[in-house]
Each structure stands twice: as structure tokens, then as C-alpha cells.
mmCIF file of C-alpha atoms in Angstrom:
data_model
loop_
_atom_site.group_PDB
_atom_site.id
_atom_site.type_symbol
_atom_site.label_atom_id
_atom_site.label_comp_id
_atom_site.label_asym_id
_atom_site.label_seq_id
_atom_site.Cartn_x
_atom_site.Cartn_y
_atom_site.Cartn_z
ATOM 1 C CA MET C 1297 122.201 -109.279 -20.884
ATOM 2 C CA ASN C 1298 122.438 -112.392 -23.024
ATOM 3 C CA THR C 1299 125.801 -113.275 -24.529
ATOM 4 C CA ALA C 1300 124.674 -114.697 -27.850
ATOM 5 C CA GLU C 1301 121.738 -115.534 -30.039
ATOM 6 C CA ILE C 1302 121.842 -118.722 -32.098
ATOM 7 C CA ILE C 1303 119.601 -119.514 -35.042
ATOM 8 C CA TYR C 1304 119.226 -122.922 -36.667
ATOM 9 C CA THR C 1305 119.588 -122.246 -40.388
ATOM 10 C CA GLY C 1306 118.857 -125.775 -41.596
ATOM 11 C CA GLU C 1307 121.052 -128.538 -42.999
ATOM 12 C CA LEU C 1308 122.639 -129.087 -39.521
ATOM 13 C CA ARG C 1309 123.990 -125.527 -39.425
ATOM 14 C CA THR C 1310 123.632 -122.665 -36.964
ATOM 15 C CA THR C 1311 124.527 -118.995 -36.966
ATOM 16 C CA ALA C 1312 125.578 -117.537 -33.611
ATOM 17 C CA THR C 1313 125.724 -113.778 -33.099
ATOM 18 C CA HIS C 1314 127.697 -112.221 -30.249
ATOM 19 C CA LEU C 1315 125.206 -109.631 -29.048
ATOM 20 C CA GLN C 1316 127.691 -107.070 -27.710
ATOM 21 C CA SER C 1317 129.805 -106.888 -30.860
ATOM 22 C CA GLY C 1318 127.655 -108.324 -33.631
ATOM 23 C CA SER C 1319 130.410 -110.812 -34.512
ATOM 24 C CA VAL C 1320 129.053 -113.976 -36.174
ATOM 25 C CA ILE C 1321 130.137 -117.628 -36.066
ATOM 26 C CA GLU C 1322 128.568 -120.298 -38.247
ATOM 27 C CA THR C 1323 128.676 -123.967 -37.305
ATOM 28 C CA ASP C 1324 128.183 -127.155 -39.283
ATOM 29 C CA ALA C 1325 127.918 -130.740 -38.141
ATOM 30 C CA PRO C 1326 131.083 -132.721 -38.873
ATOM 31 C CA VAL C 1327 131.209 -135.182 -41.761
ATOM 32 C CA ASP C 1328 131.376 -138.138 -39.367
ATOM 33 C CA ASN C 1329 128.102 -136.973 -37.803
ATOM 34 C CA ASN C 1330 125.963 -136.391 -40.919
ATOM 35 C CA GLY C 1331 127.183 -132.863 -41.675
ATOM 36 C CA ARG C 1332 129.288 -131.351 -44.424
ATOM 37 C CA GLY C 1333 132.161 -130.254 -42.159
ATOM 38 C CA GLU C 1334 132.380 -126.891 -43.913
ATOM 39 C CA ARG C 1335 132.468 -124.842 -40.698
ATOM 40 C CA PHE C 1336 133.588 -125.320 -37.113
ATOM 41 C CA SER C 1337 131.434 -127.912 -35.386
ATOM 42 C CA PRO C 1338 130.179 -127.121 -31.884
ATOM 43 C CA THR C 1339 132.766 -129.508 -30.412
ATOM 44 C CA ASP C 1340 135.482 -127.875 -32.545
ATOM 45 C CA LEU C 1341 134.512 -124.588 -30.910
ATOM 46 C CA VAL C 1342 134.881 -126.078 -27.418
ATOM 47 C CA ALA C 1343 138.395 -127.318 -28.202
ATOM 48 C CA THR C 1344 139.292 -124.085 -29.981
ATOM 49 C CA ALA C 1345 137.954 -122.031 -27.072
ATOM 50 C CA LEU C 1346 140.350 -123.866 -24.771
ATOM 51 C CA GLY C 1347 143.397 -122.947 -26.865
ATOM 52 C CA SER C 1348 142.190 -119.398 -27.432
ATOM 53 C CA CYS C 1349 141.548 -118.892 -23.724
ATOM 54 C CA MET C 1350 144.979 -120.235 -22.787
ATOM 55 C CA LEU C 1351 146.680 -117.927 -25.272
ATOM 56 C CA THR C 1352 144.594 -114.938 -24.179
ATOM 57 C CA ILE C 1353 145.466 -115.414 -20.491
ATOM 58 C CA MET C 1354 149.130 -115.814 -21.464
ATOM 59 C CA GLY C 1355 148.815 -112.582 -23.442
ATOM 60 C CA MET C 1356 147.458 -110.812 -20.360
ATOM 61 C CA ARG C 1357 150.403 -111.979 -18.253
ATOM 62 C CA ALA C 1358 152.843 -111.043 -21.008
ATOM 63 C CA ARG C 1359 151.344 -107.565 -21.385
ATOM 64 C CA GLU C 1360 151.450 -106.968 -17.608
ATOM 65 C CA SER C 1361 155.162 -107.821 -17.620
ATOM 66 C CA LYS C 1362 155.960 -106.116 -20.940
ATOM 67 C CA TRP C 1363 156.941 -109.401 -22.603
ATOM 68 C CA ASN C 1364 156.223 -109.922 -26.271
ATOM 69 C CA ILE C 1365 154.536 -113.153 -27.364
ATOM 70 C CA ASP C 1366 153.125 -111.748 -30.620
ATOM 71 C CA GLY C 1367 153.041 -114.380 -33.328
ATOM 72 C CA THR C 1368 152.639 -117.307 -30.935
ATOM 73 C CA LYS C 1369 150.616 -120.052 -32.614
ATOM 74 C CA VAL C 1370 148.404 -122.648 -30.958
ATOM 75 C CA SER C 1371 147.468 -125.874 -32.728
ATOM 76 C CA ILE C 1372 144.439 -127.792 -31.489
ATOM 77 C CA LYS C 1373 143.611 -131.456 -31.969
ATOM 78 C CA LYS C 1374 140.189 -132.496 -30.714
ATOM 79 C CA ILE C 1375 139.809 -136.175 -29.829
ATOM 80 C CA MET C 1376 136.292 -137.593 -29.951
ATOM 81 C CA GLY C 1377 134.991 -140.629 -28.148
ATOM 82 C CA THR C 1378 131.887 -142.729 -28.683
ATOM 83 C CA ASP C 1379 129.075 -144.074 -26.530
ATOM 84 C CA PRO C 1380 128.316 -141.362 -25.733
ATOM 85 C CA ARG C 1381 129.739 -139.214 -28.530
ATOM 86 C CA ARG C 1382 131.777 -136.554 -26.726
ATOM 87 C CA ILE C 1383 135.152 -134.855 -26.527
ATOM 88 C CA VAL C 1384 137.552 -137.117 -24.628
ATOM 89 C CA GLY C 1385 140.733 -135.124 -25.140
ATOM 90 C CA VAL C 1386 142.273 -131.983 -26.528
ATOM 91 C CA ASP C 1387 145.915 -131.754 -27.584
ATOM 92 C CA ILE C 1388 147.162 -128.168 -27.401
ATOM 93 C CA THR C 1389 150.551 -127.258 -28.878
ATOM 94 C CA PHE C 1390 152.064 -123.786 -28.485
ATOM 95 C CA ASP C 1391 154.751 -122.679 -30.936
ATOM 96 C CA PHE C 1392 156.552 -119.485 -29.957
ATOM 97 C CA PRO C 1393 158.324 -117.360 -32.537
ATOM 98 C CA ALA C 1394 162.099 -117.544 -32.761
ATOM 99 C CA GLY C 1395 163.894 -114.828 -30.844
ATOM 100 C CA HIS C 1396 161.180 -114.332 -28.222
ATOM 101 C CA GLY C 1397 163.867 -113.763 -25.579
ATOM 102 C CA LEU C 1398 161.888 -115.286 -22.724
ATOM 103 C CA GLY C 1399 163.880 -116.974 -19.977
ATOM 104 C CA GLU C 1400 162.944 -119.858 -17.716
ATOM 105 C CA LYS C 1401 161.151 -117.634 -15.178
ATOM 106 C CA GLU C 1402 158.998 -115.997 -17.846
ATOM 107 C CA ARG C 1403 158.214 -119.331 -19.451
ATOM 108 C CA THR C 1404 157.072 -120.777 -16.115
ATOM 109 C CA VAL C 1405 154.752 -117.816 -15.505
ATOM 110 C CA LEU C 1406 153.227 -118.124 -18.972
ATOM 111 C CA GLU C 1407 152.794 -121.888 -18.775
ATOM 112 C CA LYS C 1408 151.034 -121.562 -15.413
ATOM 113 C CA ALA C 1409 148.797 -118.861 -16.891
ATOM 114 C CA ALA C 1410 147.798 -121.203 -19.723
ATOM 115 C CA HIS C 1411 146.863 -124.005 -17.350
ATOM 116 C CA THR C 1412 144.749 -121.687 -15.195
ATOM 117 C CA CYS C 1413 142.554 -120.139 -17.877
ATOM 118 C CA PRO C 1414 138.789 -120.153 -17.220
ATOM 119 C CA VAL C 1415 137.997 -122.588 -20.035
ATOM 120 C CA ALA C 1416 140.598 -125.075 -18.760
ATOM 121 C CA TYR C 1417 138.807 -124.984 -15.412
ATOM 122 C CA SER C 1418 135.375 -125.176 -17.077
ATOM 123 C CA VAL C 1419 135.724 -128.299 -19.218
ATOM 124 C CA HIS C 1420 134.927 -131.582 -17.508
ATOM 125 C CA PRO C 1421 137.913 -133.163 -15.733
ATOM 126 C CA ASP C 1422 137.406 -136.362 -17.774
ATOM 127 C CA ILE C 1423 138.511 -134.420 -20.868
ATOM 128 C CA LYS C 1424 142.260 -134.978 -21.042
ATOM 129 C CA GLN C 1425 144.166 -131.768 -21.777
ATOM 130 C CA THR C 1426 147.624 -132.483 -23.204
ATOM 131 C CA VAL C 1427 149.635 -129.274 -23.497
ATOM 132 C CA VAL C 1428 153.018 -128.872 -25.211
ATOM 133 C CA PHE C 1429 155.037 -125.634 -25.167
ATOM 134 C CA ASN C 1430 157.598 -125.343 -27.963
ATOM 135 C CA TRP C 1431 159.824 -122.479 -26.904
#
């Protein structure tokens, strides 16, 4: 079964539908590449997928161990290069809520989980992943 269906809607925009759930994502070209920048760009989604995947895998490890990381926030900064235009880096910053109660052992497990998420392994090794954990 296909994962998604994407339709070009004009004006450098697409609408992607997740076929299993019906969830929809719209994209727009960024302002610096002739778009309006009113939606995630495709490269924004790649960078965002990396942070989301890391946090999801951390959530799985936390749930298995009955640790609570609810409210953890991930900030993403996508860094674009030129010639060719491509993602050259992604800065990922995790901010954990105060009072999380996680010790050094738990933190190490969660940090390793983040670095071993499928998207982290899927992006090209030339894309620099800089990850900061603010406990």
C-alpha cells in the first residue's frame, strides 16, 4: 500500500495526504526560492521529520521504562547550502520540562535513542546533525 498521495495545487504548493489516516500536509516553496513561505517547505519537512523521529523514539524508550518526558520541546534549525541547493545541516535542540526527575542513566538512554532514530540514519551523512539536550 502506498504511504501518501501528493497533488500539485499550483503556485509552488502541494497537498500531501497520508493514505492510512487521511491526515493532510500542505507545502509551499520558501521565500528564498520563489515561494510565499506560508507553509512548511519540503526541506523544512525533512528537518522537522528528524526532530520528530528523535523525540518519538525517545518517547518509546521512556514509555517502556515508565519515565515521563511529556512536554519536551524540540527546536529545529535547518541550514541550507547552495550549488547545489540542499540541506547541509540541522540543529536540533531538546528542552526538557523542569522537574522531569531523570538521572544520568536515564538521560544517556534517551540521548542514545535520539541518535539512533530511523530518520537520523536515513539522511545523508554529509548533512551535519548538531544535537543539544537541555536537561
